[in-house]
């Protein structure tokens, strides 16, 4: 296929995709302009409404939940420290229930999961 034929096809595709009408309306008092203005006004009002909802409802609610979770976690940490103090600085051993930490085959990287955290998870290499 020649270069001229390919260019002609590309030009034909571009021309067919371009608009064959104008967005300019001659009469400023036409019904279309009034509807378009009403839609823009409604969109602006709706955007303001959601901005107010975000600032005065969502953000304060998120801060209240943040404060509540912080207090609950502080109580939990305080309780854990109390239990550690009662047991000589260590948490008591968890019961070895048969339905916990069941593995049908070992992980390729060892007995613990990929997201093992020694402060939270039981170390399966010691079990």
Coordinates of C-alpha atoms in Angstrom, one line a residue:
X1 CA 0.0 0.0 0.0
X2 CA 1.4 3.3 -0.9
X3 CA 2.1 6.2 1.4
X4 CA -0.4 8.4 -0.4
X5 CA -3.2 5.8 0.1
X6 CA -2.5 5.5 3.8
X7 CA -2.5 9.2 4.3
X8 CA -5.7 9.5 2.4
X9 CA -7.4 7.0 4.6
X10 CA -6.1 8.7 7.8
X11 CA -7.4 12.1 6.5
X12 CA -10.8 10.5 5.7
X13 CA -11.1 9.0 9.2
X14 CA -10.2 12.3 10.8
X15 CA -12.7 14.3 8.7
X16 CA -15.5 11.8 9.5
X17 CA -14.9 12.2 13.3
X18 CA -15.0 16.0 13.3
X19 CA -18.3 17.7 14.0
X20 CA -20.4 19.0 11.2
X21 CA -22.4 21.3 13.4
X22 CA -21.8 24.4 15.5
X23 CA -22.3 24.8 19.2
X24 CA -22.9 28.5 18.9
X25 CA -26.6 29.5 19.3
X26 CA -27.7 32.6 17.5
X27 CA -30.5 33.7 19.7
X28 CA -29.3 34.3 23.3
X29 CA -32.9 33.9 24.7
X30 CA -33.4 30.5 23.2
X31 CA -34.7 27.6 25.2
X32 CA -31.4 25.7 24.8
X33 CA -29.4 28.5 26.4
X34 CA -31.9 28.7 29.3
X35 CA -31.7 25.0 30.0
X36 CA -27.9 25.0 29.8
X37 CA -27.7 27.9 32.2
X38 CA -30.1 26.1 34.6
X39 CA -28.0 23.0 34.4
X40 CA -24.8 24.9 35.2
X41 CA -26.5 26.7 38.1
X42 CA -27.8 23.4 39.5
X43 CA -24.3 21.8 39.2
X44 CA -22.8 24.7 41.1
X45 CA -25.4 24.4 43.9
X46 CA -24.9 20.6 44.1
X47 CA -21.1 21.0 44.3
X48 CA -21.5 23.5 47.1
X49 CA -23.9 21.2 49.0
X50 CA -21.5 18.3 48.8
X51 CA -18.6 20.5 49.8
X52 CA -20.5 21.6 52.9
X53 CA -21.5 18.0 53.7
X54 CA -17.8 17.0 53.5
X55 CA -16.5 19.8 55.7
X56 CA -19.3 19.9 58.3
X57 CA -20.3 16.2 58.5
X58 CA -17.6 13.8 57.1
X59 CA -14.5 15.4 58.5
X60 CA -15.9 16.0 62.0
X61 CA -17.2 12.4 62.0
X62 CA -13.9 11.1 61.0
X63 CA -12.2 13.0 63.7
X64 CA -14.7 11.8 66.3
X65 CA -14.1 8.2 65.2
X66 CA -10.3 8.8 65.3
X67 CA -10.6 10.0 68.9
X68 CA -12.8 7.1 69.9
X69 CA -10.4 4.5 68.3
X70 CA -7.4 6.1 70.0
X71 CA -9.1 5.9 73.4
X72 CA -10.0 2.2 72.9
X73 CA -6.5 1.3 71.7
X74 CA -5.0 3.2 74.7
X75 CA -7.2 1.2 77.1
X76 CA -6.2 -2.0 75.4
X77 CA -2.5 -1.2 75.6
X78 CA -3.0 -0.3 79.3
X79 CA -4.7 -3.6 79.9
X80 CA -1.9 -5.6 78.2
X81 CA 0.7 -3.8 80.3
X82 CA -1.3 -4.7 83.4
X83 CA -1.5 -8.4 82.3
X84 CA 2.3 -8.4 81.6
X85 CA 3.0 -6.9 85.0
X86 CA 1.0 -9.7 86.6
X87 CA 2.9 -12.4 84.7
X88 CA 6.5 -11.2 85.1
X89 CA 6.8 -9.0 82.0
X90 CA 5.4 -11.5 79.5
X91 CA 2.0 -12.2 78.2
X92 CA 0.6 -15.6 79.3
X93 CA 0.9 -18.4 76.7
X94 CA -2.2 -18.7 74.5
X95 CA -4.0 -22.1 74.6
X96 CA -3.0 -24.4 71.8
X97 CA -6.4 -25.0 70.3
X98 CA -6.4 -27.6 67.5
X99 CA -8.5 -25.4 65.2
X100 CA -6.0 -22.5 65.3
X101 CA -2.9 -22.2 63.0
X102 CA -3.8 -25.2 60.9
X103 CA -1.4 -25.8 58.0
X104 CA -1.9 -28.5 55.4
X105 CA 1.5 -27.8 53.9
X106 CA 4.3 -25.4 54.9
X107 CA 4.9 -22.0 53.5
X108 CA 8.0 -21.8 51.2
X109 CA 9.5 -19.1 53.4
X110 CA 9.0 -20.9 56.8
X111 CA 6.3 -21.6 59.4
X112 CA 5.1 -18.0 59.8
X113 CA 2.8 -16.2 57.4
X114 CA 4.3 -13.6 55.0
X115 CA 2.9 -10.8 57.1
X116 CA 4.2 -12.1 60.4
X117 CA 4.4 -9.5 63.2
X118 CA 6.0 -10.8 66.4
X119 CA 4.2 -8.2 68.6
X120 CA 0.8 -9.4 67.4
X121 CA 1.1 -12.9 65.9
X122 CA 2.1 -16.2 67.5
X123 CA 5.6 -17.3 66.4
X124 CA 5.0 -20.7 64.8
X125 CA 8.7 -21.6 64.6
X126 CA 8.6 -22.0 68.4
X127 CA 5.5 -24.2 68.4

